Amino acid sequence: MQRRAEDLGLPVQFCGSRTGHAWEQIDLPMFVRGAWLLNLCNTAPVVKRKQWVFMHDAGVWAIPQFYTWAFRVWYRTMFWLLSRQGVGILTNSNFSAGQLAKHLHLPLANIRVAQLGSDHSCRTPVPAEALADVPLPPEPFLLAVSSHNPNKNFAAIAEALRLLGANAPACVIVGQPRSDIFAAGSPNAGNLRFCGYVSDDALKALLDRALGLIYPSFYEGFGLPPLEAISRGCPVITSATSALPETCGEAALYCDPADPKTLADAISRLASDAPLRASMRAMGLERAATFRWANTAASVKRAIESRL
């Protein structure tokens, strides 16, 4: 990260001797003192008033079952203390703004929205050798990015493929799969290709070639992976919940994350309808073009300037 910042011409200054939360709660506010501070990753020094914090979602309230007790207590307490300090609060969707306002008992106007960008994943060419070491099935194939977080709902993918049986397309799983869901002896083992972790270029190349991205998450504060997919012209099947419809709009097919049959039906529809896929690619590219990091930065800048 230091090298990336220096490549962009941003000065880097180190401070303090602690690490983790101790550094953030003690060393950082001592270093900043009376200056304004911008925190982009949910957490912030709870003793400082002159700061902005980017709270990405309200998951610790909305889906508590997917977090440990200690994590829930820490984040709920920290968010509450920060909100009572009167710090500026940013978030990445209107959905998340409403959720945070509800759970923190704040006026909605107190929370500023800065939607994320997709231009880091736009349709720029990737090296021809990007997929040289990735074990791929014959096309067409679906793509899913695996996570150990139960909120990502990979059990629904396994069940949807089981329901489709012999009609199920192959599915490439990127990342570390959960062994309790994708067991080696499962009925769908022949339909699945586990690729492990791949490079950014390889992921872009997979999105370029995939029939579609499957993303049946139970809860998202924004939904960056589906946005990255549509920015490369990859159709998306995702959940009709949380911020996902706000992010993807009409450029996605939607399912009920609690009902794998709706996911199976969406997969079947996408796989069998070439004109639909072409339409979704066009709508996805058009929608993704409205999400730019320059707009994110401008929204953050306006929020900060409103309190200077």
PDB file of C-alpha atoms in Angstrom:
ATOM      1  CA  MET A   1       0.000   0.000   0.000  1.00  0.00           C
ATOM      2  CA  GLN A   2       2.887   2.351   0.787  1.00  0.00           C
ATOM      3  CA  ARG A   3       4.402   1.749  -2.657  1.00  0.00           C
ATOM      4  CA  ARG A   4       1.012   2.293  -4.331  1.00  0.00           C
ATOM      5  CA  ALA A   5       0.569   5.601  -2.483  1.00  0.00           C
ATOM      6  CA  GLU A   6       4.046   6.733  -3.460  1.00  0.00           C
ATOM      7  CA  ASP A   7       3.393   5.777  -7.101  1.00  0.00           C
ATOM      8  CA  LEU A   8       0.390   8.126  -6.991  1.00  0.00           C
ATOM      9  CA  GLY A   9       2.520  10.923  -5.550  1.00  0.00           C
ATOM     10  CA  LEU A  10       0.921  10.750  -2.110  1.00  0.00           C
ATOM     11  CA  PRO A  11       3.258  11.370   0.840  1.00  0.00           C
ATOM     12  CA  VAL A  12       3.390   8.577   3.430  1.00  0.00           C
ATOM     13  CA  GLN A  13       4.183   9.283   7.064  1.00  0.00           C
ATOM     14  CA  PHE A  14       4.452   6.652   9.791  1.00  0.00           C
ATOM     15  CA  CYS A  15       3.381   7.285  13.368  1.00  0.00           C
ATOM     16  CA  GLY A  16       3.163   5.437  16.664  1.00  0.00           C
ATOM     17  CA  SER A  17       4.561   2.140  17.880  1.00  0.00           C
ATOM     18  CA  ARG A  18       1.392   0.140  18.476  1.00  0.00           C
ATOM     19  CA  THR A  19      -0.537  -2.022  16.025  1.00  0.00           C
ATOM     20  CA  GLY A  20      -4.172  -2.861  15.283  1.00  0.00           C
ATOM     21  CA  HIS A  21      -6.941  -1.291  17.340  1.00  0.00           C
ATOM     22  CA  ALA A  22      -4.453   0.009  19.929  1.00  0.00           C
ATOM     23  CA  TRP A  23      -2.678   2.024  17.225  1.00  0.00           C
ATOM     24  CA  GLU A  24      -5.966   3.363  15.874  1.00  0.00           C
ATOM     25  CA  GLN A  25      -7.436   4.289  19.251  1.00  0.00           C
ATOM     26  CA  ILE A  26      -4.260   5.699  20.891  1.00  0.00           C
ATOM     27  CA  ASP A  27      -1.408   6.512  18.513  1.00  0.00           C
ATOM     28  CA  LEU A  28      -3.458   7.848  15.600  1.00  0.00           C
ATOM     29  CA  PRO A  29      -5.481  10.505  17.482  1.00  0.00           C
ATOM     30  CA  MET A  30      -2.322  11.615  19.322  1.00  0.00           C
ATOM     31  CA  PHE A  31      -0.573  12.087  15.987  1.00  0.00           C
ATOM     32  CA  VAL A  32      -3.450  13.889  14.261  1.00  0.00           C
ATOM     33  CA  ARG A  33      -4.316  16.059  17.292  1.00  0.00           C
ATOM     34  CA  GLY A  34      -6.528  18.958  16.162  1.00  0.00           C
ATOM     35  CA  ALA A  35      -6.504  18.215  12.433  1.00  0.00           C
ATOM     36  CA  TRP A  36      -9.398  16.597  10.578  1.00  0.00           C
ATOM     37  CA  LEU A  37      -9.164  12.846  10.027  1.00  0.00           C
ATOM     38  CA  LEU A  38     -10.759  10.698   7.299  1.00  0.00           C
ATOM     39  CA  ASN A  39     -11.245   6.989   8.096  1.00  0.00           C
ATOM     40  CA  LEU A  40     -12.283   4.825   5.139  1.00  0.00           C
ATOM     41  CA  CYS A  41     -12.629   1.345   6.684  1.00  0.00           C
ATOM     42  CA  ASN A  42     -15.457   1.391   9.267  1.00  0.00           C
ATOM     43  CA  THR A  43     -13.351   1.979  12.372  1.00  0.00           C
ATOM     44  CA  ALA A  44     -12.047   5.226  13.854  1.00  0.00           C
ATOM     45  CA  PRO A  45     -10.693   6.679  17.126  1.00  0.00           C
ATOM     46  CA  VAL A  46     -13.726   6.949  19.417  1.00  0.00           C
ATOM     47  CA  VAL A  47     -12.258   9.909  21.355  1.00  0.00           C
ATOM     48  CA  LYS A  48     -11.919  12.242  18.355  1.00  0.00           C
ATOM     49  CA  ARG A  49     -14.637  14.628  17.187  1.00  0.00           C
ATOM     50  CA  LYS A  50     -13.075  16.266  14.122  1.00  0.00           C
ATOM     51  CA  GLN A  51     -13.245  13.315  11.754  1.00  0.00           C
ATOM     52  CA  TRP A  52     -15.240  11.479   9.110  1.00  0.00           C
ATOM     53  CA  VAL A  53     -15.721   7.726   9.132  1.00  0.00           C
ATOM     54  CA  PHE A  54     -16.896   5.564   6.228  1.00  0.00           C
ATOM     55  CA  MET A  55     -19.294   2.949   7.671  1.00  0.00           C
ATOM     56  CA  HIS A  56     -19.814   0.430   4.888  1.00  0.00           C
ATOM     57  CA  ASP A  57     -22.936  -1.294   6.239  1.00  0.00           C
ATOM     58  CA  ALA A  58     -25.031  -2.061   9.307  1.00  0.00           C
ATOM     59  CA  GLY A  59     -24.493  -5.795   9.153  1.00  0.00           C
ATOM     60  CA  VAL A  60     -23.731  -6.183  12.869  1.00  0.00           C
ATOM     61  CA  TRP A  61     -27.391  -5.271  13.502  1.00  0.00           C
ATOM     62  CA  ALA A  62     -29.073  -6.601  10.371  1.00  0.00           C
ATOM     63  CA  ILE A  63     -27.420 -10.042  10.204  1.00  0.00           C
ATOM     64  CA  PRO A  64     -25.911 -10.595  13.673  1.00  0.00           C
ATOM     65  CA  GLN A  65     -25.902 -14.379  13.242  1.00  0.00           C
ATOM     66  CA  PHE A  66     -23.032 -14.098  10.773  1.00  0.00           C
ATOM     67  CA  TYR A  67     -20.629 -12.400  13.220  1.00  0.00           C
ATOM     68  CA  THR A  68     -18.948 -13.483  16.433  1.00  0.00           C
ATOM     69  CA  TRP A  69     -20.230 -12.094  19.716  1.00  0.00           C
ATOM     70  CA  ALA A  70     -17.022 -10.096  20.273  1.00  0.00           C
ATOM     71  CA  PHE A  71     -17.132  -8.598  16.768  1.00  0.00           C
ATOM     72  CA  ARG A  72     -20.778  -7.557  17.162  1.00  0.00           C
ATOM     73  CA  VAL A  73     -20.194  -5.934  20.548  1.00  0.00           C
ATOM     74  CA  TRP A  74     -17.082  -4.056  19.407  1.00  0.00           C
ATOM     75  CA  TYR A  75     -18.576  -2.668  16.200  1.00  0.00           C
ATOM     76  CA  ARG A  76     -21.953  -1.804  17.687  1.00  0.00           C
ATOM     77  CA  THR A  77     -20.270  -0.003  20.587  1.00  0.00           C
ATOM     78  CA  MET A  78     -17.791   1.814  18.368  1.00  0.00           C
ATOM     79  CA  PHE A  79     -20.417   2.917  15.837  1.00  0.00           C
ATOM     80  CA  TRP A  80     -22.662   4.134  18.657  1.00  0.00           C
ATOM     81  CA  LEU A  81     -19.868   6.097  20.380  1.00  0.00           C
ATOM     82  CA  LEU A  82     -18.752   7.670  17.113  1.00  0.00           C
ATOM     83  CA  SER A  83     -22.301   8.703  16.242  1.00  0.00           C
ATOM     84  CA  ARG A  84     -22.714  10.302  19.681  1.00  0.00           C
ATOM     85  CA  GLN A  85     -19.438  12.200  19.259  1.00  0.00           C
ATOM     86  CA  GLY A  86     -20.997  13.963  16.297  1.00  0.00           C
ATOM     87  CA  VAL A  87     -18.429  12.733  13.782  1.00  0.00           C
ATOM     88  CA  GLY A  88     -19.263  12.886  10.096  1.00  0.00           C
ATOM     89  CA  ILE A  89     -20.608   9.583   8.775  1.00  0.00           C
ATOM     90  CA  LEU A  90     -20.250   8.427   5.171  1.00  0.00           C
ATOM     91  CA  THR A  91     -21.594   5.260   3.601  1.00  0.00           C
ATOM     92  CA  ASN A  92     -21.786   3.732   0.136  1.00  0.00           C
ATOM     93  CA  SER A  93     -25.507   3.377  -0.661  1.00  0.00           C
ATOM     94  CA  ASN A  94     -28.871   4.863   0.175  1.00  0.00           C
ATOM     95  CA  PHE A  95     -29.817   1.473   1.601  1.00  0.00           C
ATOM     96  CA  SER A  96     -26.898   1.526   4.040  1.00  0.00           C
ATOM     97  CA  ALA A  97     -27.633   5.133   4.970  1.00  0.00           C
ATOM     98  CA  GLY A  98     -31.167   4.143   5.930  1.00  0.00           C
ATOM     99  CA  GLN A  99     -29.955   1.125   7.885  1.00  0.00           C
ATOM    100  CA  LEU A 100     -27.355   3.110   9.819  1.00  0.00           C
ATOM    101  CA  ALA A 101     -29.824   5.908  10.557  1.00  0.00           C
ATOM    102  CA  LYS A 102     -32.295   3.340  11.876  1.00  0.00           C
ATOM    103  CA  HIS A 103     -29.899   1.438  14.124  1.00  0.00           C
ATOM    104  CA  LEU A 104     -27.974   4.488  15.360  1.00  0.00           C
ATOM    105  CA  HIS A 105     -31.170   6.541  15.852  1.00  0.00           C
ATOM    106  CA  LEU A 106     -29.892   9.374  13.674  1.00  0.00           C
ATOM    107  CA  PRO A 107     -31.633  11.654  11.169  1.00  0.00           C
ATOM    108  CA  LEU A 108     -31.066  10.300   7.668  1.00  0.00           C
ATOM    109  CA  ALA A 109     -29.691  13.688   6.641  1.00  0.00           C
ATOM    110  CA  ASN A 110     -26.778  13.173   9.054  1.00  0.00           C
ATOM    111  CA  ILE A 111     -25.364  10.389   6.881  1.00  0.00           C
ATOM    112  CA  ARG A 112     -23.764  11.234   3.543  1.00  0.00           C
ATOM    113  CA  VAL A 113     -23.712   8.750   0.651  1.00  0.00           C
ATOM    114  CA  ALA A 114     -20.663   8.250  -1.578  1.00  0.00           C
ATOM    115  CA  GLN A 115     -21.289   5.359  -3.964  1.00  0.00           C
ATOM    116  CA  LEU A 116     -18.268   3.295  -4.956  1.00  0.00           C
ATOM    117  CA  GLY A 117     -16.738   3.100  -8.435  1.00  0.00           C
ATOM    118  CA  SER A 118     -16.238   0.394 -11.034  1.00  0.00           C
ATOM    119  CA  ASP A 119     -13.740   1.936 -13.434  1.00  0.00           C
ATOM    120  CA  HIS A 120     -10.868  -0.073 -11.880  1.00  0.00           C
ATOM    121  CA  SER A 121     -12.514  -3.139 -13.453  1.00  0.00           C
ATOM    122  CA  CYS A 122     -13.730  -1.672 -16.754  1.00  0.00           C
ATOM    123  CA  ARG A 123     -13.222  -3.447 -20.069  1.00  0.00           C
ATOM    124  CA  THR A 124      -9.531  -2.856 -20.524  1.00  0.00           C
ATOM    125  CA  PRO A 125      -7.608  -5.704 -22.196  1.00  0.00           C
ATOM    126  CA  VAL A 126      -5.943  -8.316 -19.990  1.00  0.00           C
ATOM    127  CA  PRO A 127      -2.802 -10.277 -20.911  1.00  0.00           C
ATOM    128  CA  ALA A 128      -3.453 -13.357 -23.035  1.00  0.00           C
ATOM    129  CA  GLU A 129      -1.646 -15.504 -20.478  1.00  0.00           C
ATOM    130  CA  ALA A 130      -3.826 -14.338 -17.557  1.00  0.00           C
ATOM    131  CA  LEU A 131      -5.661 -17.682 -17.418  1.00  0.00           C
ATOM    132  CA  ALA A 132      -2.708 -19.902 -18.329  1.00  0.00           C
ATOM    133  CA  ASP A 133      -2.579 -21.517 -14.879  1.00  0.00           C
ATOM    134  CA  VAL A 134      -6.326 -21.535 -14.165  1.00  0.00           C
ATOM    135  CA  PRO A 135      -8.068 -24.919 -14.586  1.00  0.00           C
ATOM    136  CA  LEU A 136     -11.146 -24.105 -16.647  1.00  0.00           C
ATOM    137  CA  PRO A 137     -14.025 -26.295 -17.820  1.00  0.00           C
ATOM    138  CA  PRO A 138     -15.304 -26.049 -21.393  1.00  0.00           C
ATOM    139  CA  GLU A 139     -17.445 -22.975 -22.007  1.00  0.00           C
ATOM    140  CA  PRO A 140     -20.083 -21.950 -21.193  1.00  0.00           C
ATOM    141  CA  PHE A 141     -19.436 -21.764 -17.454  1.00  0.00           C
ATOM    142  CA  LEU A 142     -20.739 -19.752 -14.527  1.00  0.00           C
ATOM    143  CA  LEU A 143     -18.479 -17.876 -12.121  1.00  0.00           C
ATOM    144  CA  ALA A 144     -18.696 -17.481  -8.352  1.00  0.00           C
ATOM    145  CA  VAL A 145     -16.229 -15.889  -5.946  1.00  0.00           C
ATOM    146  CA  SER A 146     -16.083 -18.011  -2.821  1.00  0.00           C
ATOM    147  CA  SER A 147     -15.849 -16.793   0.765  1.00  0.00           C
ATOM    148  CA  HIS A 148     -15.871 -18.438   4.170  1.00  0.00           C
ATOM    149  CA  ASN A 149     -18.426 -15.847   5.312  1.00  0.00           C
ATOM    150  CA  PRO A 150     -21.809 -17.638   5.578  1.00  0.00           C
ATOM    151  CA  ASN A 151     -23.501 -14.383   4.558  1.00  0.00           C
ATOM    152  CA  LYS A 152     -22.274 -14.954   0.992  1.00  0.00           C
ATOM    153  CA  ASN A 153     -24.658 -17.934   0.868  1.00  0.00           C
ATOM    154  CA  PHE A 154     -22.647 -20.404  -1.173  1.00  0.00           C
ATOM    155  CA  ALA A 155     -24.898 -23.171   0.088  1.00  0.00           C
ATOM    156  CA  ALA A 156     -27.568 -21.765  -2.256  1.00  0.00           C
ATOM    157  CA  ILE A 157     -25.222 -22.181  -5.232  1.00  0.00           C
ATOM    158  CA  ALA A 158     -24.540 -25.816  -4.378  1.00  0.00           C
ATOM    159  CA  GLU A 159     -28.260 -26.503  -3.966  1.00  0.00           C
ATOM    160  CA  ALA A 160     -29.228 -24.656  -7.166  1.00  0.00           C
ATOM    161  CA  LEU A 161     -26.754 -26.723  -9.171  1.00  0.00           C
ATOM    162  CA  ARG A 162     -28.113 -29.892  -7.567  1.00  0.00           C
ATOM    163  CA  LEU A 163     -31.647 -28.903  -8.547  1.00  0.00           C
ATOM    164  CA  LEU A 164     -30.578 -28.344 -12.158  1.00  0.00           C
ATOM    165  CA  GLY A 165     -28.945 -31.764 -12.310  1.00  0.00           C
ATOM    166  CA  ALA A 166     -27.649 -32.676 -15.754  1.00  0.00           C
ATOM    167  CA  ASN A 167     -28.768 -29.275 -17.081  1.00  0.00           C
ATOM    168  CA  ALA A 168     -26.477 -27.377 -14.714  1.00  0.00           C
ATOM    169  CA  PRO A 169     -23.687 -25.423 -16.432  1.00  0.00           C
ATOM    170  CA  ALA A 170     -20.170 -25.842 -15.113  1.00  0.00           C
ATOM    171  CA  CYS A 171     -19.325 -23.375 -12.345  1.00  0.00           C
ATOM    172  CA  VAL A 172     -15.865 -21.955 -11.675  1.00  0.00           C
ATOM    173  CA  ILE A 173     -15.279 -21.207  -7.986  1.00  0.00           C
ATOM    174  CA  VAL A 174     -12.626 -18.568  -7.294  1.00  0.00           C
ATOM    175  CA  GLY A 175     -11.229 -18.301  -3.782  1.00  0.00           C
ATOM    176  CA  GLN A 176     -11.178 -20.731  -0.896  1.00  0.00           C
ATOM    177  CA  PRO A 177     -14.360 -22.835  -0.872  1.00  0.00           C
ATOM    178  CA  ARG A 178     -16.039 -24.007   2.309  1.00  0.00           C
ATOM    179  CA  SER A 179     -15.465 -27.753   2.666  1.00  0.00           C
ATOM    180  CA  ASP A 180     -18.808 -28.224   4.444  1.00  0.00           C
ATOM    181  CA  ILE A 181     -20.643 -26.918   1.346  1.00  0.00           C
ATOM    182  CA  PHE A 182     -18.494 -28.010  -1.600  1.00  0.00           C
ATOM    183  CA  ALA A 183     -17.457 -31.469  -0.459  1.00  0.00           C
ATOM    184  CA  ALA A 184     -15.295 -33.397  -2.890  1.00  0.00           C
ATOM    185  CA  GLY A 185     -17.879 -36.165  -3.040  1.00  0.00           C
ATOM    186  CA  SER A 186     -20.897 -33.959  -3.627  1.00  0.00           C
ATOM    187  CA  PRO A 187     -23.250 -34.805  -6.523  1.00  0.00           C
ATOM    188  CA  ASN A 188     -22.097 -31.664  -8.340  1.00  0.00           C
ATOM    189  CA  ALA A 189     -18.359 -32.281  -8.043  1.00  0.00           C
ATOM    190  CA  GLY A 190     -18.161 -32.839 -11.812  1.00  0.00           C
ATOM    191  CA  ASN A 191     -19.767 -29.439 -12.492  1.00  0.00           C
ATOM    192  CA  LEU A 192     -17.385 -27.480 -10.283  1.00  0.00           C
ATOM    193  CA  ARG A 193     -13.884 -26.176 -10.913  1.00  0.00           C
ATOM    194  CA  PHE A 194     -12.067 -24.848  -7.876  1.00  0.00           C
ATOM    195  CA  CYS A 195      -9.428 -22.320  -8.949  1.00  0.00           C
ATOM    196  CA  GLY A 196      -8.243 -21.056  -5.573  1.00  0.00           C
ATOM    197  CA  TYR A 197      -7.027 -17.484  -5.441  1.00  0.00           C
ATOM    198  CA  VAL A 198      -6.322 -15.809  -8.784  1.00  0.00           C
ATOM    199  CA  SER A 199      -4.714 -12.547  -9.876  1.00  0.00           C
ATOM    200  CA  ASP A 200      -6.728  -9.427 -10.645  1.00  0.00           C
ATOM    201  CA  ASP A 201      -6.056  -9.926 -14.357  1.00  0.00           C
ATOM    202  CA  ALA A 202      -7.193 -13.554 -14.163  1.00  0.00           C
ATOM    203  CA  LEU A 203     -10.418 -12.542 -12.420  1.00  0.00           C
ATOM    204  CA  LYS A 204     -11.108  -9.960 -15.130  1.00  0.00           C
ATOM    205  CA  ALA A 205     -10.468 -12.574 -17.808  1.00  0.00           C
ATOM    206  CA  LEU A 206     -12.853 -14.984 -16.075  1.00  0.00           C
ATOM    207  CA  LEU A 207     -15.542 -12.296 -16.003  1.00  0.00           C
ATOM    208  CA  ASP A 208     -14.974 -11.705 -19.717  1.00  0.00           C
ATOM    209  CA  ARG A 209     -15.545 -15.374 -20.541  1.00  0.00           C
ATOM    210  CA  ALA A 210     -18.184 -16.398 -18.002  1.00  0.00           C
ATOM    211  CA  LEU A 211     -21.812 -17.037 -18.830  1.00  0.00           C
ATOM    212  CA  GLY A 212     -22.583 -15.000 -15.731  1.00  0.00           C
ATOM    213  CA  LEU A 213     -21.587 -14.239 -12.138  1.00  0.00           C
ATOM    214  CA  ILE A 214     -23.662 -15.834  -9.364  1.00  0.00           C
ATOM    215  CA  TYR A 215     -23.849 -13.746  -6.180  1.00  0.00           C
ATOM    216  CA  PRO A 216     -26.733 -14.866  -3.893  1.00  0.00           C
ATOM    217  CA  SER A 217     -25.594 -12.931  -0.809  1.00  0.00           C
ATOM    218  CA  PHE A 218     -28.015 -12.472   2.075  1.00  0.00           C
ATOM    219  CA  TYR A 219     -26.882  -8.904   2.806  1.00  0.00           C
ATOM    220  CA  GLU A 220     -24.640  -6.306   1.161  1.00  0.00           C
ATOM    221  CA  GLY A 221     -24.067  -2.690   2.040  1.00  0.00           C
ATOM    222  CA  PHE A 222     -23.227  -1.974  -1.602  1.00  0.00           C
ATOM    223  CA  GLY A 223     -22.298  -5.025  -3.695  1.00  0.00           C
ATOM    224  CA  LEU A 224     -18.968  -4.318  -5.381  1.00  0.00           C
ATOM    225  CA  PRO A 225     -18.359  -7.774  -6.974  1.00  0.00           C
ATOM    226  CA  PRO A 226     -21.584  -7.643  -9.043  1.00  0.00           C
ATOM    227  CA  LEU A 227     -20.737  -4.095 -10.120  1.00  0.00           C
ATOM    228  CA  GLU A 228     -17.254  -5.215 -11.167  1.00  0.00           C
ATOM    229  CA  ALA A 229     -18.863  -8.000 -13.186  1.00  0.00           C
ATOM    230  CA  ILE A 230     -21.296  -5.804 -15.119  1.00  0.00           C
ATOM    231  CA  SER A 231     -18.496  -3.306 -15.771  1.00  0.00           C
ATOM    232  CA  ARG A 232     -16.844  -6.051 -17.830  1.00  0.00           C
ATOM    233  CA  GLY A 233     -20.035  -7.052 -19.611  1.00  0.00           C
ATOM    234  CA  CYS A 234     -20.622 -10.144 -17.498  1.00  0.00           C
ATOM    235  CA  PRO A 235     -24.313 -10.820 -16.713  1.00  0.00           C
ATOM    236  CA  VAL A 236     -25.125 -11.121 -13.009  1.00  0.00           C
ATOM    237  CA  ILE A 237     -27.556 -13.183 -10.970  1.00  0.00           C
ATOM    238  CA  THR A 238     -27.817 -11.759  -7.477  1.00  0.00           C
ATOM    239  CA  SER A 239     -30.175 -11.362  -4.533  1.00  0.00           C
ATOM    240  CA  ALA A 240     -33.200  -9.073  -4.503  1.00  0.00           C
ATOM    241  CA  THR A 241     -32.170  -7.888  -1.052  1.00  0.00           C
ATOM    242  CA  SER A 242     -30.282  -5.128   0.748  1.00  0.00           C
ATOM    243  CA  ALA A 243     -28.316  -2.738  -1.509  1.00  0.00           C
ATOM    244  CA  LEU A 244     -27.923  -5.120  -4.448  1.00  0.00           C
ATOM    245  CA  PRO A 245     -30.932  -3.875  -6.491  1.00  0.00           C
ATOM    246  CA  GLU A 246     -29.800  -0.285  -5.864  1.00  0.00           C
ATOM    247  CA  THR A 247     -26.348  -1.090  -7.250  1.00  0.00           C
ATOM    248  CA  CYS A 248     -27.265  -3.374 -10.155  1.00  0.00           C
ATOM    249  CA  GLY A 249     -30.615  -1.887 -11.170  1.00  0.00           C
ATOM    250  CA  GLU A 250     -32.137  -3.578 -14.223  1.00  0.00           C
ATOM    251  CA  ALA A 251     -28.754  -4.952 -15.285  1.00  0.00           C
ATOM    252  CA  ALA A 252     -29.120  -8.165 -13.232  1.00  0.00           C
ATOM    253  CA  LEU A 253     -31.424 -11.121 -12.723  1.00  0.00           C
ATOM    254  CA  TYR A 254     -32.612 -11.489  -9.141  1.00  0.00           C
ATOM    255  CA  CYS A 255     -33.279 -14.426  -6.847  1.00  0.00           C
ATOM    256  CA  ASP A 256     -34.466 -14.995  -3.297  1.00  0.00           C
ATOM    257  CA  PRO A 257     -31.302 -15.921  -1.352  1.00  0.00           C
ATOM    258  CA  ALA A 258     -33.385 -18.067   1.003  1.00  0.00           C
ATOM    259  CA  ASP A 259     -34.872 -20.096  -1.883  1.00  0.00           C
ATOM    260  CA  PRO A 260     -32.282 -21.907  -4.055  1.00  0.00           C
ATOM    261  CA  LYS A 261     -34.982 -22.823  -6.574  1.00  0.00           C
ATOM    262  CA  THR A 262     -35.273 -19.169  -7.593  1.00  0.00           C
ATOM    263  CA  LEU A 263     -31.512 -19.162  -8.182  1.00  0.00           C
ATOM    264  CA  ALA A 264     -31.763 -22.358 -10.226  1.00  0.00           C
ATOM    265  CA  ASP A 265     -34.564 -20.827 -12.306  1.00  0.00           C
ATOM    266  CA  ALA A 266     -32.481 -17.698 -12.950  1.00  0.00           C
ATOM    267  CA  ILE A 267     -29.473 -19.801 -13.990  1.00  0.00           C
ATOM    268  CA  SER A 268     -31.634 -21.816 -16.378  1.00  0.00           C
ATOM    269  CA  ARG A 269     -33.104 -18.667 -17.885  1.00  0.00           C
ATOM    270  CA  LEU A 270     -29.710 -17.020 -18.354  1.00  0.00           C
ATOM    271  CA  ALA A 271     -28.139 -20.140 -19.864  1.00  0.00           C
ATOM    272  CA  SER A 272     -30.932 -20.708 -22.383  1.00  0.00           C
ATOM    273  CA  ASP A 273     -31.585 -17.153 -23.599  1.00  0.00           C
ATOM    274  CA  ALA A 274     -28.813 -15.641 -25.720  1.00  0.00           C
ATOM    275  CA  PRO A 275     -30.748 -12.412 -26.508  1.00  0.00           C
ATOM    276  CA  LEU A 276     -31.290 -11.911 -22.770  1.00  0.00           C
ATOM    277  CA  ARG A 277     -27.559 -12.263 -22.116  1.00  0.00           C
ATOM    278  CA  ALA A 278     -26.762  -9.752 -24.852  1.00  0.00           C
ATOM    279  CA  SER A 279     -29.289  -7.303 -23.426  1.00  0.00           C
ATOM    280  CA  MET A 280     -27.901  -7.736 -19.914  1.00  0.00           C
ATOM    281  CA  ARG A 281     -24.354  -7.112 -21.126  1.00  0.00           C
ATOM    282  CA  ALA A 282     -25.403  -3.856 -22.765  1.00  0.00           C
ATOM    283  CA  MET A 283     -27.430  -2.706 -19.755  1.00  0.00           C
ATOM    284  CA  GLY A 284     -24.612  -3.675 -17.408  1.00  0.00           C
ATOM    285  CA  LEU A 285     -21.994  -1.659 -19.253  1.00  0.00           C
ATOM    286  CA  GLU A 286     -24.319   1.336 -19.377  1.00  0.00           C
ATOM    287  CA  ARG A 287     -25.096   1.126 -15.669  1.00  0.00           C
ATOM    288  CA  ALA A 288     -21.510   0.520 -14.580  1.00  0.00           C
ATOM    289  CA  ALA A 289     -20.440   3.642 -16.474  1.00  0.00           C
ATOM    290  CA  THR A 290     -22.366   5.742 -13.932  1.00  0.00           C
ATOM    291  CA  PHE A 291     -20.216   4.437 -11.048  1.00  0.00           C
ATOM    292  CA  ARG A 292     -16.885   6.256 -11.166  1.00  0.00           C
ATOM    293  CA  TRP A 293     -14.273   6.671  -8.454  1.00  0.00           C
ATOM    294  CA  ALA A 294     -14.000  10.344  -9.391  1.00  0.00           C
ATOM    295  CA  ASN A 295     -17.665  10.680  -8.372  1.00  0.00           C
ATOM    296  CA  THR A 296     -16.912   8.864  -5.107  1.00  0.00           C
ATOM    297  CA  ALA A 297     -14.061  11.261  -4.368  1.00  0.00           C
ATOM    298  CA  ALA A 298     -16.221  14.274  -5.241  1.00  0.00           C
ATOM    299  CA  SER A 299     -18.977  13.091  -2.872  1.00  0.00           C
ATOM    300  CA  VAL A 300     -16.476  12.602  -0.053  1.00  0.00           C
ATOM    301  CA  LYS A 301     -14.943  16.020  -0.757  1.00  0.00           C
ATOM    302  CA  ARG A 302     -18.354  17.742  -0.635  1.00  0.00           C
ATOM    303  CA  ALA A 303     -19.169  16.040   2.645  1.00  0.00           C
ATOM    304  CA  ILE A 304     -15.886  17.077   4.244  1.00  0.00           C
ATOM    305  CA  GLU A 305     -16.138  20.665   3.008  1.00  0.00           C
ATOM    306  CA  SER A 306     -19.663  20.957   4.418  1.00  0.00           C
ATOM    307  CA  ARG A 307     -18.245  20.795   7.946  1.00  0.00           C
ATOM    308  CA  LEU A 308     -15.048  22.791   7.609  1.00  0.00           C
TER     309      LEU A 308
END
